[in-house]
XYZ file of C-alpha atoms in Angstrom:
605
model
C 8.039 -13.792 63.524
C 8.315 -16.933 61.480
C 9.920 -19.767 63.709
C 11.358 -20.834 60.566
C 13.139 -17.945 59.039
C 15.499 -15.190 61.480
C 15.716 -11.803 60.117
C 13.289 -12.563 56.923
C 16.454 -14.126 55.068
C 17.574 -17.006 57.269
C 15.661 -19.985 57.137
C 16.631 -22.273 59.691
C 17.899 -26.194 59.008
C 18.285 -27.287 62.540
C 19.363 -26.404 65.954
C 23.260 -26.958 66.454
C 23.536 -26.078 70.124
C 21.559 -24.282 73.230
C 23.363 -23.219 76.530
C 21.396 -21.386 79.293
C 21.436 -17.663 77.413
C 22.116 -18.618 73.793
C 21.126 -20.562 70.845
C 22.810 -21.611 67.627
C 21.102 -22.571 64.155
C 22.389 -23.934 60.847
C 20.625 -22.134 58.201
C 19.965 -21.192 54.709
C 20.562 -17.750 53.505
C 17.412 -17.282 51.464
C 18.690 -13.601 49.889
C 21.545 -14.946 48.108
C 22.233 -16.963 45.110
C 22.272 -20.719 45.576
C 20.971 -19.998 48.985
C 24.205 -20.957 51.055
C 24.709 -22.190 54.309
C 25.972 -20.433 57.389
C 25.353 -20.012 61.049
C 23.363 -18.054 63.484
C 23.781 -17.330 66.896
C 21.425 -15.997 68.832
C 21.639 -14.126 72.782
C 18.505 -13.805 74.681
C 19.585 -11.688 77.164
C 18.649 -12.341 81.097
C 16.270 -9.188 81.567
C 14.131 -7.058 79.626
C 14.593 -3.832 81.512
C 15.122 -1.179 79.235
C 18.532 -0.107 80.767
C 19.763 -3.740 80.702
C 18.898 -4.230 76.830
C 20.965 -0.772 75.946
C 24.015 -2.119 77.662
C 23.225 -5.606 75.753
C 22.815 -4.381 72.783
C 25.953 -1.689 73.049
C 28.211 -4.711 73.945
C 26.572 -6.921 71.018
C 27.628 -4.782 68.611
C 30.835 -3.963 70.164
C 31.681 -7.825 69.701
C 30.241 -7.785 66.300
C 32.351 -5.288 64.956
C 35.330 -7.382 66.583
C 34.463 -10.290 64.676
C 33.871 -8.521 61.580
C 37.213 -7.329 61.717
C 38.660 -11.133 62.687
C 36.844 -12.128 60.180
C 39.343 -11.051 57.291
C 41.328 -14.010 57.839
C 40.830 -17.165 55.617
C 41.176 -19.240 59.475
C 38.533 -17.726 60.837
C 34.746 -17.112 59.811
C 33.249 -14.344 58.059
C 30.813 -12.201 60.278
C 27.998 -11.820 57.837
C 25.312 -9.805 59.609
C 24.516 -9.057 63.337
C 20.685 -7.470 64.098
C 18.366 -7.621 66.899
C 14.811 -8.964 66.240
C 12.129 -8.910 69.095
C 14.906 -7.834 71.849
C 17.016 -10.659 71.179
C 20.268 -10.653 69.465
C 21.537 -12.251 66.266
C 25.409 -13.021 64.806
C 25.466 -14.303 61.037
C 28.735 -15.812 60.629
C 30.258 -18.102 57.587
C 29.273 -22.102 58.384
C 32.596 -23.925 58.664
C 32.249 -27.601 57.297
C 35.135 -29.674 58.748
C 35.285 -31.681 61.823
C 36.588 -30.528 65.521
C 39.963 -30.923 66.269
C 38.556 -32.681 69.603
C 38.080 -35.873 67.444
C 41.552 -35.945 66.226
C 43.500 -35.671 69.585
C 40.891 -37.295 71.996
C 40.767 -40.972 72.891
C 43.073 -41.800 69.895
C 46.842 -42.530 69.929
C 49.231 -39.684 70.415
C 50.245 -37.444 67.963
C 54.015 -37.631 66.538
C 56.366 -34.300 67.274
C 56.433 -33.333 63.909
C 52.261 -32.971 63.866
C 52.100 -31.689 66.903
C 54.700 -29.018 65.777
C 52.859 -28.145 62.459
C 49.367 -27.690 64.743
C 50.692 -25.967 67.379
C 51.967 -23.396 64.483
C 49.083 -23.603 62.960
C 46.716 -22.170 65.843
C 49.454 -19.593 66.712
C 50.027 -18.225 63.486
C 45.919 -17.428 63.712
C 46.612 -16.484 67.175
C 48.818 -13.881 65.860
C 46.451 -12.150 63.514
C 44.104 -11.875 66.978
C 46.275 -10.544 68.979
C 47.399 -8.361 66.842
C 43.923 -6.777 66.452
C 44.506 -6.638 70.388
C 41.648 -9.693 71.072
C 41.791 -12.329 73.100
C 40.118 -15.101 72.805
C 39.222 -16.616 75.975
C 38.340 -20.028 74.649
C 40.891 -21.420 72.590
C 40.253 -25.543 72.706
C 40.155 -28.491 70.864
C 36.051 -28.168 70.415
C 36.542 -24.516 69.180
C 39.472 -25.599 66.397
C 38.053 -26.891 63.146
C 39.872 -28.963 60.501
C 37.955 -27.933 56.880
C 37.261 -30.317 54.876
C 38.239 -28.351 51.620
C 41.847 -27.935 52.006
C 42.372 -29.401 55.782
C 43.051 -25.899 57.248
C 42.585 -25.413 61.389
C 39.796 -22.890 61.819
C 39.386 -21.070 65.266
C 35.712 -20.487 65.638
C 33.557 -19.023 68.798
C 35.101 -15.551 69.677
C 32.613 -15.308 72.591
C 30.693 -12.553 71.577
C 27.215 -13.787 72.416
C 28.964 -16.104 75.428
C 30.547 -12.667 76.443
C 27.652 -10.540 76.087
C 25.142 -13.164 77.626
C 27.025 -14.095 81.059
C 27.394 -10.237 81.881
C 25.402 -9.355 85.136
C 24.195 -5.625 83.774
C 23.033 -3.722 87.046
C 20.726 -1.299 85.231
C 21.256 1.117 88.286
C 24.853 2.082 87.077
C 27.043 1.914 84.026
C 29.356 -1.604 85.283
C 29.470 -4.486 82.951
C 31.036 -7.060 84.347
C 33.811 -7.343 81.797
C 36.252 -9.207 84.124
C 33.921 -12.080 84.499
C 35.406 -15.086 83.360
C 35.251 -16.438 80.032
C 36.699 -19.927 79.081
C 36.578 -23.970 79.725
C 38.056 -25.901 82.683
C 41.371 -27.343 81.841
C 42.137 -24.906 79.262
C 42.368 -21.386 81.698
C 44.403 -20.161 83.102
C 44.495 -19.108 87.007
C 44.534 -15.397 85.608
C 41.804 -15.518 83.269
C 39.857 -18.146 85.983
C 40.088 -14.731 88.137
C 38.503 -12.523 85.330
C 41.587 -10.997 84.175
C 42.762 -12.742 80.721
C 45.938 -11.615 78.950
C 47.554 -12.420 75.585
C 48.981 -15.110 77.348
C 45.815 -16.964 78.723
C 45.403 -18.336 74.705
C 48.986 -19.036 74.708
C 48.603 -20.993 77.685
C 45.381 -23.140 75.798
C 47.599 -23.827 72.990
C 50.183 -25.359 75.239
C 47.279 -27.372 76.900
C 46.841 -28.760 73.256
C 50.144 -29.785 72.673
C 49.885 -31.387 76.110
C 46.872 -33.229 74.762
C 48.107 -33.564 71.313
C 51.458 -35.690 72.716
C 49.774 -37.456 75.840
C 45.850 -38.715 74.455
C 44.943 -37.388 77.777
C 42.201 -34.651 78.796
C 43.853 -31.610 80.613
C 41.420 -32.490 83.582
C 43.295 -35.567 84.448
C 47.106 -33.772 85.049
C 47.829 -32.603 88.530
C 50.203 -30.112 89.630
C 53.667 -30.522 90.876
C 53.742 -30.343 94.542
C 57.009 -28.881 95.020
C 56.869 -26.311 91.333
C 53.210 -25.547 91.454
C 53.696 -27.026 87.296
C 51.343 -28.926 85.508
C 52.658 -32.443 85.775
C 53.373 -34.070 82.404
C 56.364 -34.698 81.285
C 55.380 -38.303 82.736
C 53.254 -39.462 80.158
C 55.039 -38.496 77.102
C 56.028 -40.940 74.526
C 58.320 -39.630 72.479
C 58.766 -36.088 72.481
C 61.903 -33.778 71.666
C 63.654 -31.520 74.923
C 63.302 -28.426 72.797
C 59.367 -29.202 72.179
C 58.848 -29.796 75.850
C 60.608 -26.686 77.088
C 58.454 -24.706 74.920
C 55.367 -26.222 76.007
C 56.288 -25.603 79.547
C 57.101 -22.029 78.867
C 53.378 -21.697 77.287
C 51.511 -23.410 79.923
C 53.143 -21.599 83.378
C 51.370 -21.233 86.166
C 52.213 -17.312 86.538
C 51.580 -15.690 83.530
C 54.661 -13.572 83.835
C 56.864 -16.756 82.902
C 54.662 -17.626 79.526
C 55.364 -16.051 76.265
C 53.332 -12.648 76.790
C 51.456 -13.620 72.978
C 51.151 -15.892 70.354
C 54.086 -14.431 68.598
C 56.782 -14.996 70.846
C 55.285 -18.537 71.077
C 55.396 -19.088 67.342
C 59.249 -18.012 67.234
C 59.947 -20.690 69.382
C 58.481 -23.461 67.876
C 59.164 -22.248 64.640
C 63.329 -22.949 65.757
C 62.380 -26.432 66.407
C 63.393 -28.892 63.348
C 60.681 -31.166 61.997
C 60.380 -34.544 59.832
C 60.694 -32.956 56.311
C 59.131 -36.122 55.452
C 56.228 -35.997 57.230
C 55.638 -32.442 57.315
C 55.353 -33.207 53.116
C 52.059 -35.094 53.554
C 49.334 -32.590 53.063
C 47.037 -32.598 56.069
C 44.340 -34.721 54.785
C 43.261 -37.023 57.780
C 40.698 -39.985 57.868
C 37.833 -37.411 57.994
C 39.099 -36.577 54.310
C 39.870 -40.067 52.888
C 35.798 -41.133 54.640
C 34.627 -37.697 55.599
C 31.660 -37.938 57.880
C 28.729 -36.131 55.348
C 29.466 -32.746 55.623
C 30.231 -31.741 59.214
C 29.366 -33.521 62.593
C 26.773 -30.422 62.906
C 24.779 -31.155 60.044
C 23.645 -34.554 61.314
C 23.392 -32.839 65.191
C 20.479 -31.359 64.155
C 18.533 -34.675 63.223
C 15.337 -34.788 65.416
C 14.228 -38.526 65.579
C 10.169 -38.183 65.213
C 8.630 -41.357 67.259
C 4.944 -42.429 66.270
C 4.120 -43.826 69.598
C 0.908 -45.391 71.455
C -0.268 -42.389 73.800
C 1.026 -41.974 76.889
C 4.757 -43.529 75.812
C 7.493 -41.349 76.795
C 8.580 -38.320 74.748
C 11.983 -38.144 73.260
C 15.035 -37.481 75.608
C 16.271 -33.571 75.834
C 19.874 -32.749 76.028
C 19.249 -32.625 80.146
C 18.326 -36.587 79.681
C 20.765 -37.738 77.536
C 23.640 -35.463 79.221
C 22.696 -37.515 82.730
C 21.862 -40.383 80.792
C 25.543 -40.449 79.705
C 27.122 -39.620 82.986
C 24.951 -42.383 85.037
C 26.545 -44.754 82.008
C 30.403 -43.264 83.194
C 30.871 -42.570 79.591
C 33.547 -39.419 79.424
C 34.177 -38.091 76.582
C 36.104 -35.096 78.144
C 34.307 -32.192 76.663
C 31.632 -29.794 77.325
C 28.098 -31.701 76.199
C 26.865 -29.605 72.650
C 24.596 -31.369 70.083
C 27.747 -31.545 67.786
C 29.870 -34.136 70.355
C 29.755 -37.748 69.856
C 27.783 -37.940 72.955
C 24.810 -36.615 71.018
C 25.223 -39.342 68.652
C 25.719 -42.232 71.476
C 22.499 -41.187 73.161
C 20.363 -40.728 70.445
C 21.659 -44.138 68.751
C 20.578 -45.616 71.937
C 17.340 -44.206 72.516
C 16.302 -45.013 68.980
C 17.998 -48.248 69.563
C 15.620 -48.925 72.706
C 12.368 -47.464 71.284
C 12.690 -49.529 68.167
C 13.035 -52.492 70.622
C 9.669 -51.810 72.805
C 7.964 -51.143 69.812
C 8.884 -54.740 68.159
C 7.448 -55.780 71.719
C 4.294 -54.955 71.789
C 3.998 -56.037 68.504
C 4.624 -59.591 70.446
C 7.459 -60.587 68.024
C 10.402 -62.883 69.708
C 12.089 -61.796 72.774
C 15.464 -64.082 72.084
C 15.116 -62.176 68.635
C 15.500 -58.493 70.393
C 18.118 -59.864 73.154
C 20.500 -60.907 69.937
C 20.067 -57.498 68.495
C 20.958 -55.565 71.965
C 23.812 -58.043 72.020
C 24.871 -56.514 68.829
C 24.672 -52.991 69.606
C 26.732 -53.497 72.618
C 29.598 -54.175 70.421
C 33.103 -52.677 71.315
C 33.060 -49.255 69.820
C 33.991 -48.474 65.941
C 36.641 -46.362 64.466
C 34.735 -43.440 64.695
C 31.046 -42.081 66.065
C 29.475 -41.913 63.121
C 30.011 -45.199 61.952
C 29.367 -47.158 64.949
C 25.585 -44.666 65.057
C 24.927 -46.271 61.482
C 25.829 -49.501 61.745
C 24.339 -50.009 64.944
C 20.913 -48.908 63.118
C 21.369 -50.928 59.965
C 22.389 -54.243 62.492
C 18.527 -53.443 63.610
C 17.527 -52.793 60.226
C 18.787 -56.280 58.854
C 17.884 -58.285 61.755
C 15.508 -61.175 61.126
C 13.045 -59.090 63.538
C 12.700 -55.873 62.160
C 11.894 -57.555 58.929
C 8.548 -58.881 60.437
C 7.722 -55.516 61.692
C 4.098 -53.916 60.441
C 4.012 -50.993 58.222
C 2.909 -48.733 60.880
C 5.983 -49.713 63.487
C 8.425 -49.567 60.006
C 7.032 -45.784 60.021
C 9.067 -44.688 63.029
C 12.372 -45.053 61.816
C 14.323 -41.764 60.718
C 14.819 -41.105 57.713
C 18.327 -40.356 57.275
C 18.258 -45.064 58.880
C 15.823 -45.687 55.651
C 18.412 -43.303 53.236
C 21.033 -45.629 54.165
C 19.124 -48.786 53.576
C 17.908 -47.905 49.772
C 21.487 -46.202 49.240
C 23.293 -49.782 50.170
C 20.789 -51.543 47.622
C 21.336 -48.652 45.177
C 25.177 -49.421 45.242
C 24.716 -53.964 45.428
C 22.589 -52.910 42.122
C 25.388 -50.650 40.557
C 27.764 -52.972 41.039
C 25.767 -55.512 39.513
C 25.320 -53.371 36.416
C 21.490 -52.547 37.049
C 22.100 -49.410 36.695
C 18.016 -48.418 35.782
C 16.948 -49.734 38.800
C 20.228 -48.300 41.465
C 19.115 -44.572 39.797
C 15.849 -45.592 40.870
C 17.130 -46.239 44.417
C 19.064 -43.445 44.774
C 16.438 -41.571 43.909
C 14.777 -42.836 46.746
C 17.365 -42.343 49.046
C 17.835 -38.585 48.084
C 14.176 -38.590 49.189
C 14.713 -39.283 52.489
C 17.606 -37.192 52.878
C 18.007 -34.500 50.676
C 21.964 -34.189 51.150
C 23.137 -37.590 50.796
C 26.337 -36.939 49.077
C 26.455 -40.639 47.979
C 23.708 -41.233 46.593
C 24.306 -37.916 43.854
C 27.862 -39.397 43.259
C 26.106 -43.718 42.541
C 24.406 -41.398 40.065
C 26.983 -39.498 38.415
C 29.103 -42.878 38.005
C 26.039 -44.459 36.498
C 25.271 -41.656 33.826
C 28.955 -41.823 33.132
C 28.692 -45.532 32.577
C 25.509 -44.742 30.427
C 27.186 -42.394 27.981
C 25.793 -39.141 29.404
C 28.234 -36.757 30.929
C 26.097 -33.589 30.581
C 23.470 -35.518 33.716
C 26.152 -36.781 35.244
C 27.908 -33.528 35.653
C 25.262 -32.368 37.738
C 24.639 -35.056 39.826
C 28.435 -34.619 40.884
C 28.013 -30.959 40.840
C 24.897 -31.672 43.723
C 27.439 -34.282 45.330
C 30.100 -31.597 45.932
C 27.402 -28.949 46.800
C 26.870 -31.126 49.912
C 30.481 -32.485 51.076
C 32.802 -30.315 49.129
C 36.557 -32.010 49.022
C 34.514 -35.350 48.076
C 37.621 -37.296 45.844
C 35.351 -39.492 44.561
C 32.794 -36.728 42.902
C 35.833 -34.847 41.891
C 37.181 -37.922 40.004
C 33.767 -38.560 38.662
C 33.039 -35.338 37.405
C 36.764 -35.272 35.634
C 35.497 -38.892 33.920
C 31.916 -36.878 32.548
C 34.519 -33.768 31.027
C 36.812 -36.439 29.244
C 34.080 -37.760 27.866
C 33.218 -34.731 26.676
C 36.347 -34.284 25.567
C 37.606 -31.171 27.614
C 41.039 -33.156 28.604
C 42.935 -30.718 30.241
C 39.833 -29.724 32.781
C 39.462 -33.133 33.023
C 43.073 -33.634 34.600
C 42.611 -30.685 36.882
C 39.761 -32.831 38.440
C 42.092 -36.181 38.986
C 44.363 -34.098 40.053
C 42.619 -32.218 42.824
C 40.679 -35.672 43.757
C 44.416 -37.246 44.765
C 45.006 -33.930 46.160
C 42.340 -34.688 48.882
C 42.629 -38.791 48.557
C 46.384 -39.923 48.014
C 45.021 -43.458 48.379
C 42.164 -43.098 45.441
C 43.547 -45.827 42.988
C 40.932 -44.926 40.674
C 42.436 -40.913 40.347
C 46.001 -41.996 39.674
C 45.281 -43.854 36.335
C 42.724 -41.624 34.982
C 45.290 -39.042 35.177
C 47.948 -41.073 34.147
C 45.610 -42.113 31.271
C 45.085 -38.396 30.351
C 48.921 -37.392 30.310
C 49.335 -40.056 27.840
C 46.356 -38.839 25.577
C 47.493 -35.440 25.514
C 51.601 -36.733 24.730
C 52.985 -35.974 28.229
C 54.368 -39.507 28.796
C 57.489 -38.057 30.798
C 54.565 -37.085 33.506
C 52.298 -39.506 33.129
C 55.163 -42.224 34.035
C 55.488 -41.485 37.983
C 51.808 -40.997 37.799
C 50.985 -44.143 36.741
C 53.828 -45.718 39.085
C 52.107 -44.009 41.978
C 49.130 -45.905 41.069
C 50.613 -49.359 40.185
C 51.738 -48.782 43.933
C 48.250 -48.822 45.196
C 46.779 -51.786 43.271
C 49.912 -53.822 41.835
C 47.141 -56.261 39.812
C 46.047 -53.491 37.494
C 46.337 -54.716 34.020
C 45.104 -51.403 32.720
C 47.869 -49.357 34.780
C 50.877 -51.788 33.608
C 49.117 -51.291 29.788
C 49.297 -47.336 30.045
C 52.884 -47.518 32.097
C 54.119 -49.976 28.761
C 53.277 -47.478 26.131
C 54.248 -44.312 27.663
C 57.684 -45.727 28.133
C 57.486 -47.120 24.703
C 57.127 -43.312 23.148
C 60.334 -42.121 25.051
C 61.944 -44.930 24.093
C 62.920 -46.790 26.839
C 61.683 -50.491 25.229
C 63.477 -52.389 27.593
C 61.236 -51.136 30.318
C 58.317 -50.734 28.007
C 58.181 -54.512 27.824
C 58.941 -55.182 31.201
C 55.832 -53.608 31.680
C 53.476 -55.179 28.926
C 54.047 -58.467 30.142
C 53.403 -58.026 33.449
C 50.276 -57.057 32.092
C 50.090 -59.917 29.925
C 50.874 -61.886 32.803
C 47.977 -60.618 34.589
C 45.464 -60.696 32.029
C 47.066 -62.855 29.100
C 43.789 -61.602 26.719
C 43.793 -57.776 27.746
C 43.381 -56.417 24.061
C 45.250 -53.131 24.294
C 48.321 -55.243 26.028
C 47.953 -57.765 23.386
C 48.398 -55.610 20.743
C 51.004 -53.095 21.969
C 53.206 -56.263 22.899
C 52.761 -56.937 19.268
C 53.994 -53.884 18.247
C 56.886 -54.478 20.095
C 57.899 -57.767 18.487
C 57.196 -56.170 15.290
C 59.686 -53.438 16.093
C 62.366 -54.538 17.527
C 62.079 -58.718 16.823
C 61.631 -59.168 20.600
């Protein structure tokens, strides 16, 4: 068998995760057009004995035809394909780009009532659909809960079949499977399903561990029980919370099942009785991972294998073992189970390369002060989020007065997706320069090094829209969105290539959607207000533009557009009001100039 390609159609990208019986690849469907993305899991079950592979491959495809019947529900994936190859097991299932709910309610400041309302709905109303199909699913957490990045939907992934199916002890004397073993994570189990025997209610109690989380910013690991109740003690460390939220919370996490709501239905009545913020349940759910989404998914850059060009005899890169101990010897918790898509993946390969880059400057015998000021800098307090600190902690090394003496040969260790980031920040100093030759050039180069560098396709598709050619840049945002779909800034883009090509109307669709998934993208607002106006809709083009004088008050072009589409309904009072702000702001803005003239020529004012 190829090691490359999984059922002769599924050529694999990278390895996501590994646990003792199962693996899990991103990978490219080779059989289908555009060759999409989606993810395998594979079960390599404990024994080879023929009686033992029957009963593995009976319950395999008992769970697969489970999931392909979940799998008609927009919040959870598609099964695509199960098949054994070479005794071992396979699930195809739809590749979910978004980010794990895990990052939005760990080590970050509680949620309000009204968002944790609207999530706790949110994984009950999929809850519903499950149990309704009579499945539970054993593992509801924040690690199995994904926000997409396309319209900010929760997405309950990993229905256990291959962790079911793997951790069964198969006697192949006798028929018994095992199926009351117990399935699930620490903190989020129940007693009932800790014993083997999990009920509708064991997920309704994981949801109310959520809501727990989602209020407190604390791991479920670090509540106790009340002595005197046998509860879980929390009420303590809530903020702000409503009585009616906490009673129902209580009611879903129960120590004796027969006091929970017996499914997620019941559950979801309950919460759905409790009044929210209008307000704030308004805001679509477009979080900070939408506004600066991290590439595509957290996954994607998991599978990054850092290739070292050593002397012989230096030590090989650390395994997940290494950097899992590596971690806990450093008493950094991050409160979930270790899986190459956490943050601790990211913290201990950012370190490693961080150190190896640093003995290999050594024996080059550059300056040891030098090196001691760059560790300095990488132990700086933490950033905003993983990703960030990973890159910036690279580039510090990158830039540092050191790493710019370094040989060729010692340059040729660093990964590429380091050297993408270091031609795609010259690529954009260049842009905004107005080199534009040169920055396509560079981004070029960065695509290079990593082929999915949605930034680098969108600094092209604004540059062939500043160079007049809308047909080029069209595809470069096209390839932008292919690789972080939701992207505001390709959407905008690509809406800037169709009004040059004059298709207006497809053109506003595209501002549109990009303020959909950006509120905050200045740059959105007045193209669409700009587009209202050339197609005569000046009544809706008014709060559009408003909306975007909002963001960036010093926007001559915004106050010109908001002056004459109040001058065609009439309203010249307001119309020049609003030219001379403009005027005020740029005293020589042509457009201003002359509609201000108009106005004086009108009306003698």
């Amino acid at each position: 068998m190829d090691s490359n390609c999984l059922g002769g159609r599924y050529k694999i990208i990278g390895q996501l995760g590994a646990g003792g019986f199962s693996r899990t690849f991103l990978v490219q469907d080779l059989h289908l057009p555009n060759n999409p993305r989606c993810v395998i899991k594979q079960l390599k079950p404990q024994t080879m004995e023929p009686k033992s592979l029957e009963m593995a491959r009976r319950l395999f495809d008992t769970e697969a035809r489970v999931l392909y019947q979940l799998g008609k529900h927009e919040q959870i994936p598609t099964l695509l394909a199960h098949f054994e190859e070479g005794q071992e097991f396979y699930l195809a299932q739809e590749y979910i780009e978004g980010i794990q709910l895990s990052w939005e309610i760990s080590n970050r400041a509680p949620l309000s009532e009204t968002r944790t309302i609207l999530l706790l709905r949110e994984i009950l109303n999929i809850l519903v659909f499950v149990h309704h199909k009579q499945v539970i699913h054993r593992d509801v957490k924040p690690s199995n809960l994904i926000r997409r990045y396309r319209d900010g939907k929760i997405v309950l992934i990993d229905f256990g079949a291959v962790k079911e199916v793997s951790k069964q002890k198969i006697n192949p004397e006798c028929d018994f499977t095992g199926l009351t073993v117990a399935v699930g994570t620490q903190g989020y189990m129940p007693n009932e399903q800790l014993a083997g025997r999990p009920r509708f209610s064991s997920d309704v109690y994981a949801v109310g561990i959520i809501g727990v989380r989602a209020l407190t910013s604390i791991h479920p690991k670090h509540f106790k029980d009340d002595f005197q109740t046998g509860e879980l003690d929390w009420h303590q460390h809530i903020k702000s919370a409503s009585p009616e939220l906490i009673s129902a919370i209580d009611c879903m996490v129960k120590y004796d099942f027969r006091d929970r709501f017996p499914s997620a239905i019941e559950a979801l009545k309950a919460l759905q009785d409790i009044p929210v913020d209008p307000d704030e349940a308004a805001q679509p759910e477009l979080d900070l991972m939408f506004r600066n989404p991290i590439s595509q998914d957290v996954s994607t850059h998991a599978s990054e294998q850092f290739v070292l060009s050593l002397p012989e005899g230096y030590p090989p890169p650390l395994t997940a073992q290494e950097t899992t101990t590596s971690l806990a010897e450093s008493n950094v918790e991050y409160g979930e189970e270790f899986s190459y898509s956490s943050p601790s993946y990211y913290e201990a390969r950012s370190a490693q390369v961080s150190r190896r880059l640093l003995k290999v400057l050594g024996y080059g015998g550059l300056f040891i002060g030098s090196i001691g000021a760059v560790l300095a800098l990488i132990n700086s307090d933490r950033a905003s989020t993983f990703y960030e600190r990973y890159i910036n902690q690279q580039l510090l090394i990158l830039q540092s007065p050191v790493l710019q003496e370094m040989t060729s040969a010692a340059r040729a260790i660093l990964p590429a997706k380091l050297l993408a980031q270091e031609a795609l920040i010259e690529a954009q100093q260049l842009q905004q320069d107005g080199n534009y030759e040169s920055a396509l050039s560079l981004y070029e180069k960065a695509i290079g090094f990593q082929a999915d560098l949605a930034e680098a396709y969108l600094g092209q598709c604004e540059i062939l829209n500043e160079l007049g050619k809308p047909t080029d840049a069209i595809v470069a945002c096209n390839d932008a969105l292919a690789y972080r779909p939701g992207y505001p800034e390709a959407i905008r883009s690509k809406g800037n290539a169709l009004e040059q090509q004059g298709i207006l109307l497809e053109a506003l669709r595209r501002y549109e959607r990009a303020t959909l998934f950006d509120p905050e993208l200045f740059a959105a607002w007045l193209d669409q207000g700009r587009i209202l106006q050339k197609v005569g809709r000046s009544a809706e083009a008014i709060p559009v533009l408003e909306r975007a004088i909002a963001l960036e008050r010093d926007s001559v072009e915004a106050w010109t557009l908001l002056g004459d589409a109040l001058w065609r309904l009439e309203r010249y009072t307001k119309s020049i009001e609003a030219l001379d702000k403009a005027l005020q702001i740029d005293p020589e803005y042509p457009e201003a100039v002359r509609l201000r003239q108009r106005a004086r020529d009108v009306l003698g004012r």
